[in-house]
Each structure stands twice: as structure tokens, then as C-alpha cells.
Amino acid sequence: MGLEAALWRAVAVYRWAALGYAAILIVKNSGGYRHPMGGWAVLAVMTAWTAYAMFAFAVPRRRGWPLLAADMAVTAGCLIATAWVETSGNLSDGNPTLPVSWVAAAILSWAVSGGKRYGIAAAGVLAAANLLVHVLAGSHGATPTTINGVVLLFLAGLVVGHVVKLALQAEARLARAVELESATRERERLARRIHDSVLQVLAMVQRRGGELGGEAAELGRLAGEQEAALRALIGGAPSAVLPPPSGPGGGRPADLCPLLTRYASTSVTVSTPASAVALPEAAAREIEAAVAAALDNVRRHAGDAARAWVLLEDGAGEVTVSVRDDGPGMPPGRLEEAAADGRLGVVQSIRGRIRDLGGTVSIVSAPGEGTEIEMTVPGARADRP
């Protein structure tokens, strides 16, 4: 049973316990009511709704606005019925309303469903209904007992809503930590097997290819690159635990670090922060694609012998990724000429992607000095708690 299911079960238990207390008071005070049968009718409604709510809230797909609104309507109706059943004199003397503490069950339901904001909103509705009882009954204003009850309603909505939110976040982080631990153990198991087989074969191919020369040397170089990339993949530190989505439509966060480190090889050096760089998954994939396009340009225009460096920086409110190479560089106006000729690789694959994310691209190059492409995406911390 998950934490959320346990919370709803606790609310159901509270409903029954509070119903029992209300029933005792109604039985005790029914002789002094203006309409005794009205008190029994309200108790019957409370009992029926408690039984229905226990089963209705147990099903996750039913815990939406219709059920929450119905819960609030029934609770407020039973509360306001006190003005018709009870006498104004009894209310002025401090007698409780018919539902007594049963009304707090609706506040707990709203708080568990939507946090402290929902809890406070529900408390406000029932506090207004509580005060309306005294107005309709013609009593001499709200008594200290009524004021204390209203304050307790607001405290219940605030505290329970806040605690529920913290508990659900803690459960999500624990689940992510367990998932991460399982992934780490699996990675270690695979790393041991790969180290004993694949890595040794790749190292042997690289060594023998270098000794034979010719086409075998090229094969050895490719094997060396794959060995380095595989070592970086299985030897990299696990990603830090990412926070849950902050709200509807925010998307699952993704760590940009492992998306970029997969491009590490003997000719490409990738440097990333030690902690996770969390971005919405769609944005992280677009940045990865832009980096892949930049590295592809290095291979095509600078040759296989060129080296490239990828640097990821997580600043205050922005993420910056730079791709630098030691190739021949570009003369001034080269990109503009390529765009005019219809070759839009850099414009569409790099600048277009980053522009769609609300970022900027800076390209610095000169003949004989290589090329550096700096991509900056603002608002990188917007999805963090």
C-alpha cells in the first residue's frame, strides 16, 4: 500500500470516529432541539455519506473535483442544518453544531488531494458556513467555541496539506533512490562482464591494428574510440536524483550530463558538473541533438584527426554548452555564404533548436584557430523546487 492510499484510509477512519462522536452528542442533546427529528435526519445523512465516501475516495480515478465538491456540499449542508434543528439559545450558550468535528473530514480530503492551498480553501468555506449558522438561527453572534472551531479548521487545512505534500515528495524521492540503486548495481554487474570480454577485445584490436598499419590502423583507431566511449559509459558516476515534475505539463526532468557524456571518445572530451543538470526532457534532447550536430560538423569539416571539447556549465538561471575544436576554423562570412547557398546545417540543426528553447548561440572562429560554438539556454532552474 502506497503512502497516498494510506492517507485516504486514515481520512476514512477519521470520518467514522468523528461520526461516532457526533452521534453521541445528537443522542444526548436531541431532547433540547427545536426539531428533534431533524437531528436524526442529519445523522442519517452523515452516516450514509460516510459509508459512500469511504468507498468512493478509495478509488484514485474518482478523487476529482466532482467528488470533492459533493463532499463539501454534503458537509456544509449538514452544518447549516444546525440552524433549523438547534435553538438560538442553545447556540448562544455554546452548544456545538450537529456534525461537530465531522466537518473536518472534508477539509482533510481536500488537503490530501491538493495540498495546503486546497485545505485552506475548504476551511474557508466551512468557516463561512459555521458563521452562517449563527446568523440563520438568530443567536447572539459567534461564541468563543465557534471561533476556536474556525481557527482549528484553518490549522487543520494548513498543517495537513503541508505535511501531505512533504510526505508525497519524500516518497517520490525514495522511489527514485531505490530505482537509482538498482540501476547502479546492474551497471556494475554489466561493467564487470564487459571489462572481461568486450573491452579486452577492443583494446587488442586497437593494439594489433596499430602494429599492422594501413587499413588495419584505421580499424584499430575506431576500436580505440569505441573502447574509450564504452569505458566512459560504464564507469561514469550515476546521475543524481532528479526532482519530480513541478506541475501539470512540466514534463519529466532529464539529466543533461549522461546525454552528453555518451559522445566522449579518444577525439572528443566531454566535461560536465558533478551534480545533475536537470531540464525538461524535451529541452535536454534538443540540446543533445544540437551538440551532436556540432560534433558532426567537426568531423566533416575538420577531419578525423581533429579533437573536440564539450563543456557543460550550470549557471544561475541558465545552462551553457560549448563545443570547441582545433580544426582549421572558418573564414569570416562562411556561415552566411552557406545559408545563402541553401546549406542550413548550422542554422537549422543548432541555432534553430536553441532559438526554439528561448536560448542564444554564439559562434567564434578564425582561420587556423578552430571553432567554438556556445549554446546558452535561459531559465534552466525554473523547474527545480
Coordinates of C-alpha atoms in Angstrom, one line a residue:
M1 CA 0.0 0.0 0.0
G2 CA 1.4 3.4 -1.1
L3 CA 1.6 6.5 1.0
E4 CA -1.3 8.2 -0.8
A5 CA -3.6 5.1 -0.2
A6 CA -2.6 5.1 3.5
L7 CA -3.6 8.8 3.8
W8 CA -7.0 8.2 2.3
R9 CA -7.5 5.3 4.6
A10 CA -6.6 7.5 7.5
V11 CA -9.2 10.1 6.4
A12 CA -11.8 7.3 6.2
V13 CA -11.0 6.2 9.7
Y14 CA -11.3 9.8 10.9
R15 CA -14.8 10.1 9.3
W16 CA -16.1 7.1 11.2
A17 CA -14.5 8.2 14.5
A18 CA -15.9 11.7 14.2
L19 CA -19.3 10.3 13.1
G20 CA -19.4 8.3 16.3
Y21 CA -18.7 11.3 18.4
A22 CA -21.4 13.4 16.6
A23 CA -23.9 10.6 17.1
I24 CA -23.2 10.5 20.9
L25 CA -23.9 14.3 21.1
I26 CA -27.0 14.1 19.0
V27 CA -28.4 11.4 21.1
K28 CA -27.6 13.3 24.3
N29 CA -28.9 16.7 23.1
S30 CA -31.9 15.7 20.9
G31 CA -34.3 16.4 23.7
G32 CA -33.5 20.1 23.7
Y33 CA -33.6 20.5 19.9
R34 CA -36.2 22.7 18.2
H35 CA -36.8 19.9 15.7
P36 CA -35.6 16.6 17.2
M37 CA -36.4 14.6 14.1
G38 CA -34.2 17.0 12.1
G39 CA -31.2 16.0 14.2
W40 CA -31.8 12.3 13.5
A41 CA -32.2 13.1 9.8
V42 CA -28.9 14.9 9.7
L43 CA -27.3 12.0 11.5
A44 CA -28.7 9.6 8.9
V45 CA -27.3 11.8 6.0
M46 CA -23.9 11.9 7.7
T47 CA -23.8 8.1 8.2
A48 CA -24.8 7.4 4.6
W49 CA -22.2 9.9 3.2
T50 CA -19.5 8.5 5.4
A51 CA -20.1 5.0 4.1
Y52 CA -20.2 6.2 0.5
A53 CA -17.1 8.4 0.8
M54 CA -15.1 5.6 2.3
F55 CA -15.5 3.5 -0.9
A56 CA -15.6 6.5 -3.3
F57 CA -12.3 8.0 -2.2
A58 CA -10.6 4.6 -2.1
V59 CA -10.6 4.6 -6.0
P60 CA -8.0 7.0 -7.3
R61 CA -9.8 7.9 -10.5
R62 CA -12.8 9.1 -8.5
R63 CA -10.9 11.6 -6.4
G64 CA -11.5 14.5 -8.7
W65 CA -13.4 17.8 -8.5
P66 CA -17.0 16.2 -8.6
L67 CA -16.4 14.1 -5.6
L68 CA -14.6 16.8 -3.6
A69 CA -17.3 19.3 -4.4
A70 CA -20.0 16.8 -3.4
D71 CA -18.2 16.1 -0.1
M72 CA -18.0 19.8 0.6
A73 CA -21.7 20.3 -0.3
V74 CA -22.9 17.5 2.0
T75 CA -20.7 18.7 4.8
A76 CA -21.8 22.3 4.5
G77 CA -25.4 21.2 4.3
C78 CA -25.3 19.2 7.5
L79 CA -23.5 22.1 9.2
I80 CA -26.1 24.7 8.1
A81 CA -29.0 22.4 9.1
T82 CA -28.0 23.1 12.7
A83 CA -29.7 26.5 12.4
W84 CA -33.0 24.8 11.8
V85 CA -32.6 21.9 14.3
E86 CA -30.9 23.7 17.2
T87 CA -32.4 26.6 19.2
S88 CA -30.8 30.0 19.1
G89 CA -30.5 29.9 22.9
N90 CA -28.5 26.7 22.9
L91 CA -26.2 28.0 20.2
S92 CA -25.7 31.2 22.2
D93 CA -24.8 29.1 25.2
G94 CA -22.0 27.4 23.2
N95 CA -23.7 24.1 22.2
P96 CA -21.8 22.6 19.2
T97 CA -23.2 22.2 15.7
L98 CA -24.7 18.9 14.7
P99 CA -21.7 17.5 12.8
V100 CA -19.2 18.8 15.4
S101 CA -15.7 17.7 14.3
W102 CA -17.1 15.5 11.4
V103 CA -16.8 18.6 9.2
A104 CA -13.0 18.4 9.3
A105 CA -13.1 15.2 7.2
A106 CA -13.9 17.3 4.1
I107 CA -11.0 19.6 4.9
L108 CA -8.7 16.6 5.2
S109 CA -9.9 15.2 1.9
W110 CA -9.2 18.5 0.1
A111 CA -5.8 18.8 1.8
V112 CA -4.7 15.3 0.8
S113 CA -6.0 15.9 -2.7
G114 CA -4.4 19.3 -3.4
G115 CA -2.1 20.3 -0.5
K116 CA -2.4 23.2 1.8
R117 CA -4.0 25.6 -0.7
Y118 CA -6.9 23.2 -1.1
G119 CA -7.1 22.6 2.6
I120 CA -7.2 26.3 3.4
A121 CA -9.9 26.9 0.7
A122 CA -12.0 24.1 2.2
A123 CA -11.6 25.5 5.7
G124 CA -12.7 28.9 4.5
V125 CA -15.9 27.5 3.0
L126 CA -16.8 25.6 6.2
A127 CA -15.8 28.5 8.4
A128 CA -18.3 30.7 6.5
A129 CA -21.0 28.0 6.8
N130 CA -20.3 27.8 10.6
L131 CA -20.8 31.6 11.0
L132 CA -23.9 31.5 8.8
V133 CA -25.5 29.0 11.2
H134 CA -25.5 31.7 14.0
V135 CA -26.9 34.3 11.6
L136 CA -29.8 32.0 10.4
A137 CA -30.5 30.8 13.9
G138 CA -30.7 34.4 15.3
S139 CA -28.2 33.7 18.1
H140 CA -26.2 36.5 19.7
G141 CA -23.2 36.3 17.4
A142 CA -20.4 33.7 17.2
T143 CA -19.4 32.2 20.5
P144 CA -15.8 31.6 21.6
T145 CA -16.4 28.0 20.9
T146 CA -17.3 28.8 17.4
I147 CA -14.2 31.0 16.9
N148 CA -12.0 28.3 18.3
G149 CA -13.6 25.8 15.9
V150 CA -13.0 28.0 12.9
V151 CA -9.3 28.5 13.9
L152 CA -8.8 24.7 14.2
L153 CA -10.4 24.2 10.8
F154 CA -7.8 26.6 9.2
L155 CA -4.9 25.0 11.1
A156 CA -6.0 21.5 10.0
G157 CA -6.2 22.6 6.3
L158 CA -2.8 24.3 6.5
V159 CA -0.8 21.7 8.5
V160 CA -2.2 18.6 7.0
G161 CA -1.9 19.9 3.4
H162 CA 1.7 20.9 4.0
V163 CA 2.6 17.6 5.7
V164 CA 0.9 15.6 2.9
K165 CA 2.9 17.5 0.2
L166 CA 6.2 16.9 2.0
A167 CA 5.4 13.2 2.5
L168 CA 4.5 12.6 -1.1
Q169 CA 7.7 14.4 -2.2
A170 CA 9.7 12.2 0.2
E171 CA 8.1 9.1 -1.2
A172 CA 8.9 10.1 -4.8
R173 CA 12.5 10.8 -3.9
L174 CA 12.8 7.4 -2.1
A175 CA 11.3 5.6 -5.1
R176 CA 13.8 7.4 -7.3
A177 CA 16.7 6.5 -5.0
V178 CA 15.7 2.8 -5.0
E179 CA 15.5 2.9 -8.8
L180 CA 18.9 4.5 -9.0
E181 CA 20.4 2.0 -6.6
S182 CA 19.1 -0.9 -8.7
A183 CA 20.4 0.7 -11.9
T184 CA 23.8 1.3 -10.3
R185 CA 24.0 -2.4 -9.3
E186 CA 23.0 -3.5 -12.8
R187 CA 25.6 -1.2 -14.3
E188 CA 28.3 -2.6 -12.0
R189 CA 27.4 -6.2 -13.0
L190 CA 27.4 -5.3 -16.7
A191 CA 30.7 -3.4 -16.3
R192 CA 32.4 -6.5 -14.8
R193 CA 31.3 -8.7 -17.7
I194 CA 32.1 -6.1 -20.3
H195 CA 35.5 -5.5 -18.8
D196 CA 36.3 -9.2 -19.0
S197 CA 35.2 -9.5 -22.7
V198 CA 34.4 -6.6 -24.9
L199 CA 36.9 -4.0 -23.6
Q200 CA 39.7 -6.5 -23.8
V201 CA 38.8 -7.4 -27.4
L202 CA 38.6 -3.7 -28.4
A203 CA 42.0 -3.0 -26.7
M204 CA 43.5 -5.9 -28.6
V205 CA 42.1 -4.7 -31.9
Q206 CA 43.5 -1.2 -31.3
R207 CA 46.9 -2.6 -30.5
R208 CA 47.1 -5.0 -33.4
G209 CA 45.7 -2.5 -35.8
G210 CA 48.4 0.0 -34.9
E211 CA 51.1 -2.7 -35.4
L212 CA 49.8 -3.8 -38.8
G213 CA 49.2 -0.3 -40.2
G214 CA 47.2 0.5 -43.4
E215 CA 43.5 -0.1 -43.2
A216 CA 44.0 -2.1 -40.1
A217 CA 45.3 1.0 -38.4
E218 CA 42.1 2.8 -39.2
L219 CA 40.1 -0.1 -37.8
G220 CA 42.3 0.0 -34.7
R221 CA 41.6 3.7 -34.3
L222 CA 37.9 3.2 -34.4
A223 CA 38.1 0.3 -31.9
G224 CA 40.0 2.6 -29.6
E225 CA 37.3 5.3 -29.8
Q226 CA 34.7 2.7 -29.0
E227 CA 36.7 1.4 -26.1
A228 CA 37.0 4.9 -24.6
A229 CA 33.3 5.6 -25.1
L230 CA 32.3 2.3 -23.5
R231 CA 34.6 2.9 -20.6
A232 CA 33.1 6.4 -20.1
L233 CA 29.6 4.9 -20.2
I234 CA 30.1 2.1 -17.7
G235 CA 32.5 4.0 -15.5
G236 CA 30.6 7.2 -15.2
A237 CA 29.0 8.2 -11.8
P238 CA 25.3 7.6 -11.6
S239 CA 23.1 10.6 -12.2
A240 CA 21.9 12.5 -9.1
V241 CA 18.3 12.1 -8.0
L242 CA 16.2 14.4 -10.1
P243 CA 13.2 16.3 -8.6
P244 CA 9.7 15.4 -9.6
P245 CA 7.8 17.5 -12.0
S246 CA 6.7 20.7 -10.5
G247 CA 3.2 20.7 -12.0
P248 CA 0.9 19.6 -14.8
G249 CA 2.5 19.8 -18.2
G250 CA 6.0 20.4 -16.8
G251 CA 7.3 17.1 -18.2
R252 CA 9.6 14.6 -16.6
P253 CA 13.0 16.1 -15.9
A254 CA 16.1 14.7 -17.5
D255 CA 19.8 14.9 -16.6
L256 CA 21.7 16.5 -19.4
C257 CA 25.1 15.1 -18.2
P258 CA 24.7 11.5 -19.3
L259 CA 23.1 12.6 -22.6
L260 CA 26.4 14.5 -23.5
T261 CA 29.0 12.1 -21.9
R262 CA 27.9 9.4 -24.4
Y263 CA 29.7 11.4 -27.1
A264 CA 33.1 11.1 -25.3
S265 CA 35.8 9.3 -27.3
T266 CA 39.5 9.4 -27.9
S267 CA 38.9 12.5 -30.1
V268 CA 36.1 14.1 -28.1
T269 CA 36.5 15.2 -24.4
V270 CA 33.3 15.9 -22.5
S271 CA 33.3 17.8 -19.2
T272 CA 30.1 18.0 -17.1
P273 CA 29.3 19.1 -13.5
A274 CA 29.4 16.5 -10.7
S275 CA 25.8 17.1 -9.9
A276 CA 22.8 16.6 -12.2
V277 CA 21.8 19.3 -14.7
A278 CA 18.0 18.9 -14.7
L279 CA 16.0 20.2 -17.7
P280 CA 12.6 19.2 -19.1
E281 CA 13.2 16.1 -21.2
A282 CA 12.3 17.7 -24.5
A283 CA 14.7 20.6 -23.9
A284 CA 17.5 18.2 -22.9
R285 CA 17.0 16.1 -26.0
E286 CA 17.1 19.2 -28.2
I287 CA 20.4 20.4 -26.7
E288 CA 21.8 16.9 -27.1
A289 CA 20.8 17.0 -30.8
A290 CA 22.5 20.4 -31.2
V291 CA 25.7 19.1 -29.7
A292 CA 25.6 16.1 -32.0
A293 CA 25.2 18.4 -35.0
A294 CA 28.1 20.5 -33.9
L295 CA 30.4 17.4 -33.4
D296 CA 29.3 16.1 -36.9
N297 CA 30.4 19.4 -38.4
V298 CA 33.8 19.0 -36.7
R299 CA 34.2 15.5 -38.3
R300 CA 33.1 16.7 -41.7
H301 CA 35.0 20.0 -41.9
A302 CA 38.0 19.4 -39.6
G303 CA 38.7 15.8 -40.4
D304 CA 39.0 12.7 -38.3
A305 CA 42.3 13.8 -36.8
A306 CA 40.7 16.9 -35.2
R307 CA 39.9 17.0 -31.5
A308 CA 36.8 18.5 -29.9
W309 CA 36.0 19.5 -26.4
V310 CA 32.4 19.7 -25.0
L311 CA 31.9 21.7 -21.8
L312 CA 28.6 21.8 -19.9
E313 CA 28.1 24.6 -17.3
D314 CA 25.1 25.0 -15.0
G315 CA 24.9 28.7 -14.0
A316 CA 22.4 30.8 -12.1
G317 CA 19.3 30.6 -14.2
E318 CA 20.9 29.3 -17.4
V319 CA 22.7 26.3 -18.9
T320 CA 25.7 26.8 -21.2
V321 CA 27.1 24.1 -23.6
S322 CA 30.2 24.9 -25.6
V323 CA 31.7 22.8 -28.4
R324 CA 35.3 23.7 -29.3
D325 CA 37.6 22.1 -31.9
D326 CA 41.2 22.5 -33.0
G327 CA 40.4 22.3 -36.7
P328 CA 41.3 24.8 -39.5
G329 CA 38.5 27.2 -38.5
M330 CA 36.2 29.3 -40.8
P331 CA 36.9 32.5 -42.7
P332 CA 34.6 35.5 -41.9
G333 CA 31.2 35.2 -43.6
R334 CA 31.4 31.5 -44.2
L335 CA 28.2 30.7 -42.4
E336 CA 26.3 33.5 -44.2
E337 CA 27.6 32.2 -47.6
A338 CA 26.5 28.6 -46.7
A339 CA 23.0 29.9 -45.7
A340 CA 22.7 31.9 -49.0
D341 CA 23.7 28.7 -50.9
G342 CA 20.9 26.7 -49.2
R343 CA 23.2 24.8 -46.8
L344 CA 21.3 25.4 -43.5
G345 CA 23.0 22.8 -41.3
V346 CA 24.2 25.2 -38.6
V347 CA 21.2 27.5 -38.9
Q348 CA 18.6 24.7 -38.5
S349 CA 20.3 22.0 -36.5
I350 CA 22.0 24.2 -34.0
R351 CA 20.6 27.8 -34.0
G352 CA 17.1 26.7 -34.8
R353 CA 16.9 24.2 -31.9
I354 CA 18.4 26.6 -29.3
R355 CA 16.2 29.5 -30.5
D356 CA 13.1 27.4 -30.1
L357 CA 14.2 26.8 -26.5
G358 CA 14.5 30.6 -25.9
G359 CA 18.3 30.5 -26.0
T360 CA 21.1 32.0 -27.9
V361 CA 24.1 30.7 -30.0
S362 CA 27.5 32.3 -30.3
I363 CA 30.0 31.1 -32.9
V364 CA 33.6 32.2 -32.8
S365 CA 36.0 31.1 -35.5
A366 CA 39.1 32.2 -37.4
P367 CA 41.3 30.5 -40.0
G368 CA 43.8 28.3 -38.3
E369 CA 42.3 28.7 -34.8
G370 CA 39.5 26.3 -34.7
T371 CA 35.8 27.0 -34.0
E372 CA 33.9 27.4 -30.8
I373 CA 30.1 27.1 -30.6
E374 CA 28.5 28.3 -27.4
M375 CA 24.8 27.5 -26.7
T376 CA 23.0 29.1 -23.8
V377 CA 19.5 28.2 -22.7
P378 CA 18.0 30.6 -20.1
G379 CA 15.7 29.6 -17.2
A380 CA 17.3 26.2 -16.6
R381 CA 16.3 26.3 -12.9
A382 CA 12.7 27.1 -13.5
D383 CA 11.6 23.5 -12.9
R384 CA 13.6 23.0 -9.7
P385 CA 11.9 23.1 -6.3

